[in-house]
XYZ file of C-alpha atoms in Angstrom:
739
model
C 32.001 -4.014 4.698
C 31.458 -1.586 1.844
C 31.564 -2.119 -1.862
C 29.354 -2.275 -4.922
C 26.073 -4.017 -5.621
C 25.618 -5.648 -9.011
C 21.975 -6.545 -9.657
C 20.774 -8.683 -12.584
C 16.977 -8.298 -12.564
C 14.886 -10.445 -14.907
C 11.097 -10.228 -15.302
C 9.059 -11.935 -18.030
C 5.305 -11.438 -18.428
C 5.012 -12.160 -22.153
C 6.927 -14.851 -23.950
C 7.923 -15.135 -27.614
C 4.796 -15.353 -29.784
C 6.556 -17.875 -32.063
C 7.110 -20.348 -29.216
C 6.606 -23.928 -30.376
C 5.194 -24.728 -26.942
C 2.875 -21.792 -26.049
C 3.764 -20.191 -22.727
C 0.916 -18.483 -20.822
C 1.359 -14.779 -20.139
C 1.740 -13.435 -16.616
C 0.861 -10.013 -15.199
C 3.089 -9.155 -12.273
C 6.660 -10.009 -13.247
C 7.669 -6.648 -14.740
C 5.999 -5.000 -11.731
C 8.140 -7.160 -9.419
C 11.344 -6.117 -11.171
C 10.427 -2.433 -11.278
C 9.604 -2.561 -7.566
C 12.894 -4.193 -6.528
C 14.835 -1.826 -8.807
C 13.170 1.176 -7.160
C 13.855 -0.275 -3.720
C 17.560 -0.682 -4.469
C 17.882 2.789 -6.004
C 16.221 4.472 -3.026
C 17.382 2.363 -0.080
C 21.041 1.477 -0.731
C 23.170 3.631 1.540
C 25.741 6.217 0.520
C 28.631 4.020 1.673
C 27.755 1.514 -1.027
C 27.785 1.960 -4.782
C 24.796 0.613 -6.641
C 26.106 -0.185 -10.080
C 23.492 0.485 -12.791
C 21.283 -2.617 -12.519
C 21.004 -4.759 -15.623
C 17.237 -5.058 -16.128
C 15.896 -7.592 -18.633
C 12.148 -7.351 -19.253
C 10.188 -9.592 -21.636
C 11.921 -9.669 -25.074
C 15.248 -8.578 -23.557
C 15.252 -11.630 -21.271
C 16.364 -14.175 -23.828
C 18.327 -17.248 -22.827
C 21.553 -15.739 -24.168
C 20.722 -12.361 -22.632
C 20.442 -13.913 -19.169
C 23.628 -15.943 -19.652
C 25.461 -12.786 -20.762
C 24.084 -11.008 -17.699
C 25.896 -13.533 -15.529
C 29.095 -13.892 -17.518
C 29.631 -10.266 -18.535
C 27.945 -8.283 -15.748
C 27.663 -10.211 -12.465
C 31.172 -11.634 -12.807
C 32.484 -8.090 -12.243
C 31.554 -8.402 -8.553
C 34.626 -8.711 -6.328
C 35.129 -9.976 -2.768
C 33.911 -6.684 -1.288
C 30.773 -6.665 -3.453
C 27.300 -8.192 -3.590
C 25.983 -9.962 -6.685
C 22.173 -10.128 -6.773
C 20.209 -12.245 -9.272
C 16.425 -11.716 -9.158
C 14.175 -13.735 -11.476
C 10.413 -13.261 -11.786
C 8.660 -15.384 -14.383
C 7.719 -18.931 -15.268
C 9.489 -21.937 -13.836
C 9.280 -25.214 -15.680
C 10.627 -28.684 -16.296
C 12.348 -30.372 -19.199
C 13.579 -33.820 -20.102
C 16.946 -34.473 -18.471
C 19.613 -36.091 -20.672
C 20.536 -39.697 -19.730
C 23.757 -38.472 -18.100
C 21.638 -36.871 -15.337
C 19.181 -39.718 -14.750
C 21.089 -40.991 -11.724
C 20.623 -37.521 -10.236
C 16.981 -37.101 -11.304
C 14.881 -40.271 -10.771
C 11.917 -38.552 -12.476
C 14.279 -37.743 -15.382
C 13.286 -34.080 -15.270
C 15.383 -30.970 -14.683
C 13.860 -27.874 -13.067
C 14.256 -24.766 -15.234
C 13.824 -21.023 -15.595
C 11.791 -20.265 -18.725
C 13.493 -17.513 -20.733
C 11.657 -15.291 -23.223
C 12.714 -17.439 -26.190
C 13.081 -20.769 -24.350
C 10.331 -22.518 -26.247
C 11.223 -21.252 -29.737
C 12.940 -23.426 -32.317
C 16.590 -24.052 -31.451
C 16.420 -22.617 -27.916
C 16.221 -24.166 -24.439
C 15.146 -23.303 -20.908
C 17.886 -22.364 -18.457
C 18.257 -25.582 -16.452
C 18.947 -25.609 -12.719
C 22.340 -27.168 -13.430
C 23.187 -24.339 -15.803
C 22.148 -21.753 -13.217
C 24.429 -23.419 -10.679
C 27.228 -23.411 -13.240
C 26.771 -19.683 -13.877
C 26.857 -19.023 -10.141
C 30.231 -20.795 -9.878
C 31.604 -18.357 -12.439
C 30.261 -15.369 -10.484
C 31.763 -16.856 -7.312
C 35.344 -16.939 -8.599
C 36.135 -13.476 -7.151
C 34.342 -14.415 -3.906
C 31.545 -11.811 -3.728
C 28.458 -12.321 -1.565
C 25.830 -13.852 -3.860
C 22.084 -13.451 -3.283
C 19.644 -15.334 -5.531
C 15.902 -14.571 -5.439
C 13.539 -16.688 -7.565
C 9.832 -15.900 -7.833
C 8.691 -18.759 -10.037
C 7.334 -22.293 -9.808
C 9.766 -25.161 -9.281
C 7.474 -27.895 -10.553
C 7.962 -31.363 -9.094
C 6.027 -34.585 -9.317
C 2.953 -33.032 -7.725
C 2.367 -30.232 -10.273
C 1.542 -30.869 -13.884
C -1.479 -28.735 -14.783
C -1.497 -25.018 -15.450
C -3.234 -23.080 -12.665
C -4.510 -19.565 -13.337
C -2.110 -17.058 -11.798
C 0.608 -19.667 -11.258
C 4.121 -19.080 -12.547
C 4.511 -22.525 -14.087
C 5.030 -23.107 -17.800
C 4.045 -26.318 -19.569
C 6.668 -29.032 -19.402
C 9.111 -29.153 -22.311
C 8.788 -32.748 -23.502
C 11.446 -32.538 -26.200
C 14.666 -34.454 -25.651
C 17.717 -32.441 -24.726
C 21.280 -33.527 -25.345
C 24.052 -32.954 -22.836
C 25.959 -31.009 -25.487
C 23.315 -28.238 -25.355
C 24.165 -27.392 -21.712
C 26.485 -24.433 -21.234
C 28.616 -26.492 -18.838
C 29.219 -29.171 -21.476
C 32.811 -29.174 -22.591
C 34.095 -27.791 -19.298
C 36.274 -30.719 -18.263
C 36.312 -29.542 -14.642
C 32.745 -30.840 -14.348
C 33.015 -34.160 -16.174
C 32.842 -36.203 -12.973
C 29.526 -34.717 -11.979
C 27.568 -36.374 -14.771
C 29.555 -39.582 -14.892
C 28.083 -42.767 -13.483
C 30.798 -43.055 -10.888
C 29.785 -44.235 -7.376
C 30.211 -40.775 -5.888
C 27.405 -39.414 -8.085
C 24.752 -42.091 -7.553
C 22.723 -40.492 -4.765
C 19.534 -38.562 -5.527
C 19.964 -34.805 -5.395
C 17.606 -31.939 -6.076
C 20.047 -30.542 -8.623
C 23.530 -31.306 -9.844
C 26.121 -31.023 -7.100
C 28.357 -28.425 -8.681
C 30.898 -26.445 -6.671
C 29.235 -23.242 -5.554
C 30.397 -20.001 -4.026
C 29.076 -18.486 -0.851
C 25.473 -17.574 -1.520
C 21.989 -17.178 -0.088
C 18.902 -18.362 -1.960
C 15.360 -17.075 -1.418
C 12.831 -19.025 -3.490
C 9.091 -18.489 -3.796
C 8.043 -22.073 -3.092
C 8.997 -25.725 -2.805
C 9.840 -27.681 -5.947
C 6.364 -29.278 -6.008
C 4.391 -26.059 -5.477
C 3.049 -23.158 -7.506
C 4.331 -19.608 -7.118
C 1.173 -17.538 -7.325
C 0.431 -14.003 -8.429
C -1.269 -11.654 -5.986
C -3.006 -8.305 -6.123
C -1.418 -5.818 -3.737
C -3.103 -3.144 -1.662
C -2.566 -0.660 -4.484
C -4.433 -2.881 -6.974
C -1.238 -3.763 -8.868
C -0.619 -7.418 -9.756
C 2.583 -8.824 -8.280
C 4.112 -12.147 -7.460
C 2.856 -13.065 -3.982
C 6.412 -13.817 -2.877
C 7.864 -10.608 -4.328
C 5.035 -8.489 -2.939
C 5.366 -9.746 0.634
C 9.159 -9.671 0.456
C 9.188 -5.941 -0.284
C 6.320 -5.329 2.127
C 8.354 -6.945 4.921
C 11.450 -4.948 4.006
C 9.557 -1.657 3.882
C 8.191 -2.206 7.391
C 11.610 -2.449 9.030
C 14.501 -0.113 9.549
C 16.926 -2.059 7.382
C 17.955 -4.543 10.066
C 15.767 -7.523 9.111
C 17.842 -10.705 8.879
C 17.431 -13.187 6.043
C 15.948 -15.684 8.512
C 13.397 -13.225 9.917
C 12.629 -11.978 6.417
C 11.878 -15.506 5.201
C 9.688 -16.211 8.220
C 7.713 -12.996 7.775
C 7.158 -13.737 4.091
C 6.084 -17.301 4.846
C 3.542 -16.193 7.450
C 2.067 -13.527 5.170
C 1.902 -15.838 2.161
C 0.290 -18.648 4.140
C -2.529 -16.333 5.159
C -3.166 -15.162 1.591
C -2.197 -18.014 -0.742
C -2.736 -21.742 -0.480
C 0.086 -24.287 -0.652
C 3.029 -21.974 -1.200
C 5.935 -22.143 1.231
C 8.959 -19.890 0.504
C 12.380 -21.472 0.828
C 15.617 -20.125 2.283
C 19.018 -21.742 2.085
C 22.627 -20.680 2.539
C 25.955 -22.332 1.902
C 27.091 -20.874 5.250
C 24.267 -21.063 7.841
C 25.679 -18.168 9.851
C 24.872 -15.871 6.922
C 21.143 -16.315 7.646
C 21.509 -14.036 10.678
C 22.904 -11.206 8.549
C 20.707 -8.293 7.532
C 19.272 -8.337 4.024
C 22.084 -7.230 1.675
C 24.321 -6.784 4.709
C 24.813 -3.180 5.758
C 24.064 -1.894 2.241
C 20.569 -0.961 3.487
C 21.295 1.480 6.319
C 19.125 1.944 9.367
C 16.674 4.777 9.025
C 15.493 7.191 11.729
C 12.179 6.307 13.373
C 10.643 9.614 12.323
C 9.807 11.207 8.988
C 10.597 14.776 7.983
C 7.563 17.020 7.514
C 7.890 20.093 5.294
C 5.664 22.382 3.259
C 5.880 21.784 -0.493
C 5.479 24.983 -2.554
C 6.876 23.580 -5.794
C 4.850 20.561 -6.948
C 1.242 20.515 -8.050
C 0.357 18.776 -4.758
C 1.129 21.935 -2.774
C 0.865 21.449 0.960
C 2.420 19.566 3.847
C 4.222 16.309 3.009
C 6.464 13.738 4.697
C 9.467 12.011 3.117
C 7.930 8.579 3.464
C 5.665 6.630 1.133
C 5.000 3.059 0.125
C 8.704 2.166 0.050
C 9.152 3.445 3.592
C 6.229 1.448 4.974
C 3.393 3.979 4.824
C 0.401 1.846 3.775
C -2.062 2.927 1.145
C -5.279 4.455 2.453
C -7.785 1.728 3.312
C -10.771 4.118 3.316
C -11.224 7.843 3.797
C -11.485 7.271 7.540
C -8.802 4.577 7.714
C -5.454 6.270 7.215
C -2.126 6.842 8.961
C -2.034 9.392 11.797
C 1.040 11.399 12.820
C 2.302 13.472 15.710
C 4.485 16.487 14.756
C 7.536 17.497 16.846
C 10.284 20.126 16.565
C 13.351 19.028 14.599
C 16.061 17.785 16.933
C 13.684 16.646 19.682
C 15.124 14.182 22.182
C 14.017 10.577 21.522
C 12.287 10.469 24.918
C 10.244 13.554 24.004
C 9.110 11.867 20.793
C 7.344 9.223 22.871
C 5.192 11.784 24.680
C 2.289 12.872 22.531
C 1.647 15.774 24.892
C 4.933 17.305 23.659
C 3.729 17.334 20.032
C 3.253 20.659 18.255
C 0.492 19.315 16.024
C -1.299 16.231 14.749
C -1.850 15.169 11.139
C -3.238 12.418 8.946
C -1.997 11.049 5.637
C -4.177 12.186 2.744
C -2.320 10.591 -0.191
C 0.412 7.946 -0.296
C 2.964 8.072 -3.123
C 6.048 5.959 -3.763
C 8.513 7.877 -1.603
C 6.447 10.635 -0.038
C 2.958 11.234 1.328
C 0.731 14.272 1.353
C -0.642 15.029 4.815
C -3.425 17.118 6.279
C -2.817 18.922 9.570
C -5.779 18.073 11.805
C -4.783 19.930 14.968
C -2.269 22.658 15.842
C -1.441 23.989 12.365
C -0.997 27.459 13.871
C 2.084 26.074 15.678
C 3.826 25.233 12.392
C 5.931 27.494 10.198
C 5.752 26.692 6.487
C 9.389 27.764 6.094
C 10.653 25.172 8.561
C 10.773 21.370 8.703
C 9.596 19.109 11.512
C 9.754 15.488 12.643
C 6.647 13.358 12.184
C 6.078 10.159 14.175
C 3.441 7.592 13.186
C 0.901 7.132 15.971
C -1.708 4.966 14.250
C -2.012 2.768 11.165
C -4.986 2.126 8.873
C -6.799 -1.173 9.241
C -7.963 -2.349 5.863
C -11.493 -3.796 5.586
C -11.735 -7.278 4.111
C -12.843 -6.870 0.505
C -15.320 -9.475 -0.719
C -17.297 -10.230 -3.856
C -20.853 -11.568 -3.493
C -22.687 -13.808 -5.951
C -25.825 -15.948 -5.787
C -29.573 -15.641 -5.396
C -30.619 -11.991 -5.833
C -32.925 -11.698 -2.838
C -30.328 -13.205 -0.493
C -27.567 -11.052 -2.006
C -29.527 -7.866 -1.377
C -30.189 -8.914 2.211
C -26.546 -9.571 3.001
C -25.463 -6.384 1.209
C -27.716 -4.401 3.549
C -26.248 -6.159 6.584
C -22.670 -5.533 5.429
C -23.260 -1.779 5.320
C -23.152 -1.861 9.128
C -19.981 -3.970 9.299
C -16.826 -2.354 10.618
C -14.573 -4.992 9.098
C -15.915 -6.124 5.716
C -16.848 -4.278 2.542
C -18.161 -5.400 -0.835
C -16.215 -4.488 -3.979
C -17.770 -3.914 -7.377
C -15.163 -5.786 -9.389
C -14.518 -9.365 -8.282
C -10.910 -9.230 -9.497
C -10.233 -6.833 -6.601
C -11.789 -9.147 -3.992
C -9.803 -11.045 -1.403
C -12.623 -13.540 -0.794
C -15.847 -14.546 -2.516
C -19.182 -15.175 -0.810
C -21.242 -17.629 -2.848
C -24.891 -17.711 -1.764
C -27.155 -20.657 -2.543
C -28.733 -23.137 -0.171
C -25.790 -22.328 2.092
C -23.306 -19.480 2.383
C -19.839 -20.448 1.146
C -16.682 -18.371 1.650
C -14.366 -19.040 -1.297
C -10.634 -18.391 -1.753
C -8.860 -19.327 -4.981
C -11.903 -21.255 -6.233
C -12.040 -23.468 -3.158
C -14.015 -23.247 0.105
C -12.005 -21.530 2.804
C -14.142 -22.902 5.669
C -17.207 -25.114 5.994
C -20.435 -23.571 4.564
C -22.783 -21.614 6.837
C -26.529 -22.003 7.150
C -27.363 -18.330 7.728
C -26.248 -14.911 6.571
C -25.608 -13.880 10.190
C -23.133 -16.726 10.704
C -21.452 -15.980 7.363
C -20.992 -12.297 8.221
C -19.629 -13.147 11.678
C -17.141 -15.496 10.013
C -16.069 -12.859 7.484
C -15.563 -10.322 10.263
C -13.497 -12.803 12.275
C -11.358 -13.519 9.186
C -10.895 -9.762 8.689
C -9.828 -9.236 12.319
C -7.480 -12.229 12.113
C -5.874 -10.759 8.987
C -5.523 -7.319 10.567
C -3.761 -8.864 13.565
C -1.373 -10.765 11.309
C -0.610 -7.572 9.388
C -0.059 -5.368 12.456
C 3.282 -3.703 11.823
C 5.101 -0.680 13.105
C 5.931 1.490 10.064
C 7.994 3.960 12.035
C 11.679 3.247 11.793
C 11.804 1.422 15.114
C 14.880 1.703 17.284
C 14.291 -1.913 18.315
C 16.308 -4.124 15.986
C 15.069 -7.438 14.655
C 18.181 -9.081 16.118
C 17.510 -7.633 19.586
C 14.904 -10.293 20.354
C 15.242 -14.010 19.747
C 12.212 -16.297 19.887
C 13.196 -19.902 20.538
C 10.726 -22.719 19.860
C 11.743 -25.864 21.736
C 10.259 -29.325 21.164
C 10.301 -30.811 24.672
C 8.264 -33.988 24.148
C 4.845 -35.439 23.341
C 1.523 -35.735 25.155
C -0.206 -39.141 25.272
C -3.949 -39.793 25.254
C -4.046 -39.623 29.066
C -2.680 -36.078 29.037
C 0.762 -37.049 30.358
C 3.784 -35.370 28.764
C 6.590 -37.750 27.829
C 9.637 -35.515 27.700
C 12.491 -35.909 25.230
C 15.883 -36.834 26.597
C 17.278 -33.764 24.868
C 15.370 -30.577 24.049
C 15.258 -29.883 20.305
C 15.542 -26.284 19.127
C 13.287 -25.830 16.109
C 14.500 -22.452 14.854
C 15.967 -23.000 11.398
C 15.737 -21.840 7.815
C 13.397 -24.733 7.004
C 9.625 -24.617 7.211
C 8.720 -25.444 10.826
C 6.723 -28.677 10.779
C 5.779 -30.607 13.908
C 4.415 -34.113 13.462
C 2.404 -36.280 15.791
C 4.392 -39.282 17.045
C 2.949 -42.804 16.859
C 4.116 -44.901 19.800
C 2.696 -47.748 21.861
C -0.386 -47.950 19.657
C -1.419 -44.287 19.978
C -0.803 -40.894 18.390
C 0.949 -38.388 20.640
C 0.773 -34.611 20.191
C 3.957 -32.510 20.064
C 4.643 -30.307 23.095
C 6.656 -27.104 22.791
C 7.957 -24.242 24.881
C 8.570 -20.702 23.641
C 11.422 -18.689 25.105
C 12.246 -15.055 24.489
C 15.784 -13.711 24.759
C 16.612 -10.006 24.924
C 20.003 -9.322 23.356
C 19.704 -5.537 23.646
C 20.933 -3.306 26.438
C 17.448 -1.965 27.211
C 14.511 -3.450 29.091
C 11.775 -4.517 26.692
C 8.227 -5.879 26.855
C 7.002 -8.715 24.659
C 4.446 -11.433 24.105
C 3.629 -14.044 21.476
C 0.214 -14.243 19.815
C -1.010 -17.541 18.359
C -3.079 -17.085 15.195
C -4.579 -20.503 14.457
C -5.998 -21.819 11.201
C -9.513 -21.865 12.677
C -9.195 -18.044 12.979
C -8.923 -18.084 16.743
C -6.386 -15.749 18.345
C -4.866 -16.609 21.727
C -2.068 -15.570 24.082
C -1.135 -18.995 25.473
C 2.611 -19.079 25.917
C 3.154 -17.151 29.168
C 1.310 -16.626 32.432
C 1.175 -12.923 31.609
C -1.531 -12.319 29.011
C -0.517 -8.664 28.747
C 3.245 -8.484 28.173
C 6.341 -10.178 29.561
C 9.183 -8.076 30.967
C 12.510 -8.837 29.297
C 15.412 -7.410 31.316
C 18.380 -5.985 29.429
C 21.022 -8.430 28.213
C 23.516 -7.132 30.767
C 21.354 -8.778 33.437
C 22.351 -12.247 32.260
C 20.559 -14.151 35.041
C 17.210 -12.752 33.883
C 17.832 -12.847 30.162
C 15.230 -15.520 29.381
C 11.506 -15.008 29.953
C 9.317 -17.568 31.707
C 7.774 -20.367 29.673
C 4.834 -22.805 29.638
C 4.316 -26.242 28.108
C 2.046 -25.908 25.055
C 0.443 -28.943 23.429
C -0.085 -28.496 19.681
C -3.028 -30.407 18.239
C -5.199 -30.423 15.158
C -8.857 -29.775 16.110
C -11.077 -32.835 15.814
C -13.428 -31.093 13.390
C -10.486 -30.681 10.989
C -9.363 -34.300 11.370
C -12.925 -35.483 10.760
C -12.796 -33.761 7.360
C -9.554 -35.518 6.437
C -7.389 -32.430 7.066
C -4.087 -33.705 8.422
C -2.082 -30.476 8.300
C -2.903 -27.459 10.438
C -1.214 -24.076 10.434
C -0.463 -21.778 13.349
C 1.300 -18.441 13.078
C 3.232 -17.260 16.125
C 3.404 -13.454 16.112
C 6.003 -11.878 18.361
C 5.320 -8.286 19.462
C 8.103 -6.347 21.210
C 7.736 -2.856 22.672
C 9.611 -0.349 24.801
C 6.450 -0.005 26.942
C 4.070 -2.372 28.664
C 1.102 -3.380 26.480
C -1.940 -5.639 26.710
C -1.675 -8.539 24.247
C -5.034 -9.961 25.392
C -6.733 -7.130 23.482
C -6.232 -9.268 20.383
C -7.906 -12.485 21.553
C -10.869 -13.958 19.714
C -12.559 -17.359 19.799
C -12.741 -18.345 16.166
C -15.946 -17.170 14.525
C -17.586 -16.148 17.793
C -18.306 -12.394 18.220
C -15.619 -10.684 20.360
C -16.376 -10.218 24.050
C -15.866 -6.499 24.491
C -16.485 -6.482 28.236
C -13.227 -8.284 28.951
C -10.983 -5.808 27.203
C -10.383 -3.488 30.104
C -10.264 0.291 30.342
C -9.500 2.821 27.615
C -6.023 2.085 26.172
C -3.392 4.641 27.113
C -0.490 3.761 24.797
C -0.436 3.943 21.024
C 0.204 0.199 20.675
C -2.719 -0.691 22.962
C -4.973 1.692 21.055
C -3.937 0.154 17.751
C -4.653 -3.359 19.049
C -7.995 -2.261 20.480
C -8.945 -0.752 17.120
C -8.821 -4.237 15.568
C -12.136 -4.778 17.372
C -13.558 -1.340 18.122
C -12.560 0.605 14.982
C -12.325 3.694 17.163
C -10.740 6.616 15.351
C -7.005 6.098 15.065
C -5.906 9.292 16.742
C -3.058 9.764 19.144
C -2.990 8.253 22.603
C -1.253 9.796 25.577
C 1.887 7.795 24.939
C 3.681 6.697 21.786
C 5.333 3.248 21.752
C 8.397 2.118 19.862
C 7.658 -1.457 18.802
C 8.231 -4.165 16.199
C 6.555 -7.432 15.238
C 7.677 -10.560 13.428
C 6.124 -13.924 12.682
C 6.916 -17.631 12.411
C 4.527 -20.058 10.690
C 4.297 -23.543 12.216
C 2.582 -26.493 10.514
C 1.240 -29.372 12.629
C 0.976 -32.728 10.856
C -0.888 -35.875 11.892
C -0.430 -38.747 9.422
C -3.578 -40.794 8.909
C -3.739 -44.343 10.233
C -2.235 -46.987 7.980
C -4.523 -49.644 6.480
C -3.523 -53.094 5.232
C -4.203 -53.714 1.526
C -5.639 -57.123 0.760
C -5.349 -58.864 -2.573
C -8.910 -60.222 -2.487
C -11.004 -57.211 -1.468
C -11.043 -53.433 -1.681
C -9.988 -51.108 1.148
C -11.805 -47.871 1.981
C -10.214 -44.715 3.387
C -11.618 -41.515 4.888
C -14.961 -43.007 5.922
C -15.536 -44.518 2.504
C -14.653 -41.401 0.498
C -11.811 -43.263 -1.245
C -11.697 -46.907 -2.289
C -8.487 -48.735 -3.149
C -9.140 -51.707 -5.455
C -7.351 -55.029 -4.801
C -4.620 -56.540 -6.955
C -3.572 -60.185 -6.512
C 0.133 -59.341 -6.788
C 0.099 -56.393 -4.377
C 0.546 -56.622 -0.620
C 1.157 -53.287 1.075
C 0.005 -50.700 3.571
C -1.701 -47.465 2.563
C -2.693 -44.211 4.194
C -4.267 -41.017 2.869
C -2.248 -37.852 3.343
C -2.231 -34.318 2.042
C -0.172 -33.555 -1.079
C 2.600 -31.786 0.821
C 3.111 -34.733 3.166
C 3.456 -37.023 0.162
C 5.743 -34.878 -1.938
C 8.043 -33.913 0.927
C 9.312 -37.487 0.787
C 9.596 -37.903 -2.983
C 13.308 -37.117 -2.973
C 13.997 -39.874 -0.433
C 12.290 -42.719 -2.314
C 14.754 -45.322 -3.519
C 13.636 -47.258 -6.587
C 15.777 -49.929 -8.252
C 17.302 -48.523 -11.429
C 15.804 -51.299 -13.538
C 12.325 -50.108 -12.639
C 12.870 -46.764 -14.331
C 13.490 -48.717 -17.536
C 10.523 -51.068 -17.042
C 7.148 -49.322 -17.049
C 5.232 -52.428 -16.020
C 7.513 -53.065 -13.065
C 7.203 -49.476 -11.878
C 3.407 -49.476 -12.271
C 3.075 -52.467 -9.949
C 5.767 -51.399 -7.497
């Protein structure tokens, strides 16, 4: 398939100053749009035509401007084309007209907040209007991709959170006649009170063309802003989306892309789960934007630049091609230099390299490099191939506040840390260390873990968090010849384990791989809670033998290799050997640690990280036991391959120079949430009921008989859309209050 790409890109940081309802400013939306525009301009292949993107920033992104962008620009896309709508800004809610109440029990429509939405005479762009505009774009049957980096506020979000992309609710009444779909008689039935339109839906059920939607979060969550490695403010979703794309060779499927983003966001931002949906589920296995983003070679071209002010050696790869910014002077990207035209097998042997180099400066699409060994073998009038042999590992950046004498003491101790560094400006910090009677590690104004009694324990915890983050972020920036689709990781729910340790197997195995967030819940049966039991299988769809393993990064910052007998790597025969296509598997019981349950935490996150390589590697190099110091004596002999050396550096911080052998490898992640509902308590009309060891008291009411349990917000709001309330109750406040 070849054709044109039409991209409508909307980013709003600052809203109309004459807004009747003030809309808080944001910082990263224009940055998001500029970044995706640059990505499209530099990565779309020659076989495709990128039509000049229509970019609407701030004052240009009016309600009518966005509508015109759909009706006059995106509607040009034909059946051979791709229509992309990317919105970065505030999401909001507004009063739904009575005609939509049967569709919206809370009587609120979700909206995109345009530049002039809250000015006199204007409106937000409602979800139903967005769907209507998409039907118009779909008339010529193009592939439609919608990306929304904004809050979709639901019943759980009402207050404005700093850095969240959620505007205040528009409380003014809105008439049906103000909707752009009003008057289109083809849609009359969809707001009528006919029986076919009485079920609760997340948005109006308009006809829609074939499309894929990537959204920053659930409809009850905040879409947060995030500071990237380069210090630039971005939307967390947008930042990790482009980071994931830049670290692949153009073959990342929508499903794998969504999973990677989810895993990265969950480790950096609280309570934000990206969403992926498609009208045709098979489209989720397609590469992002189809084949419009061509595969790139797994090497960069090195040449000597005589023209620019940065005279010297440079490679044709920068931030957009997956070269990370320098973490420190010592922590940078290392390269091996080979003759142009070298055979792929020769590129894996470091001994065949003409020279070695390190990246000295990372720009958008190129990087300046310094030749560290063998420069005499290079001719400045010729070009060469450069292969990445080692990546920088970024120290965890923290801000410290508290009692001066204790701060000075911990600052001195941190100077010896290999993993953590203090930053001068707290806005650049990833975590905060608040020192008082105890040592508290803070993320987003809330404790990340339980407080520590000593500075030693706090530093050990920070170092473990840093190592855990480095493992999660391990990526191969070279343009790997291993495709994302070559390896399939299947997660299979096989049953539940009872309190005696016996596994009660399901009659039918349930495959959990889907576009939805993977959530596994305890099962209550025969008076006891049973833990879910899974198996992980790996399938090699390529024609080459590969090596793989799955790392479990748990929420308590432990790192384990539990899924296979082999703690190094599992051999995956080529797909042509069908009898051996599936790797071995073990039964894994997923539980929430008791110390978490004791604190009332009923949701627990694990991230399964799949690493695939063309060579054998030792996955056990990455293991750690929570906040305990790593046991170096169990890590074996000096690593020989580049992947083993990189994994070993997570703990040793040995210089990232070349090993004897270079590995071609990729990594991808799936986030899994384990949920254990709290026990249900009977409410009595004559006395109060306490929950969570007395932390919460529910007062009695003589007219109320019910059962109650305490859950996390996400457990509660996941079910909001399924609650059925008699229509009369929505019109009777007293009845609803006592329901």
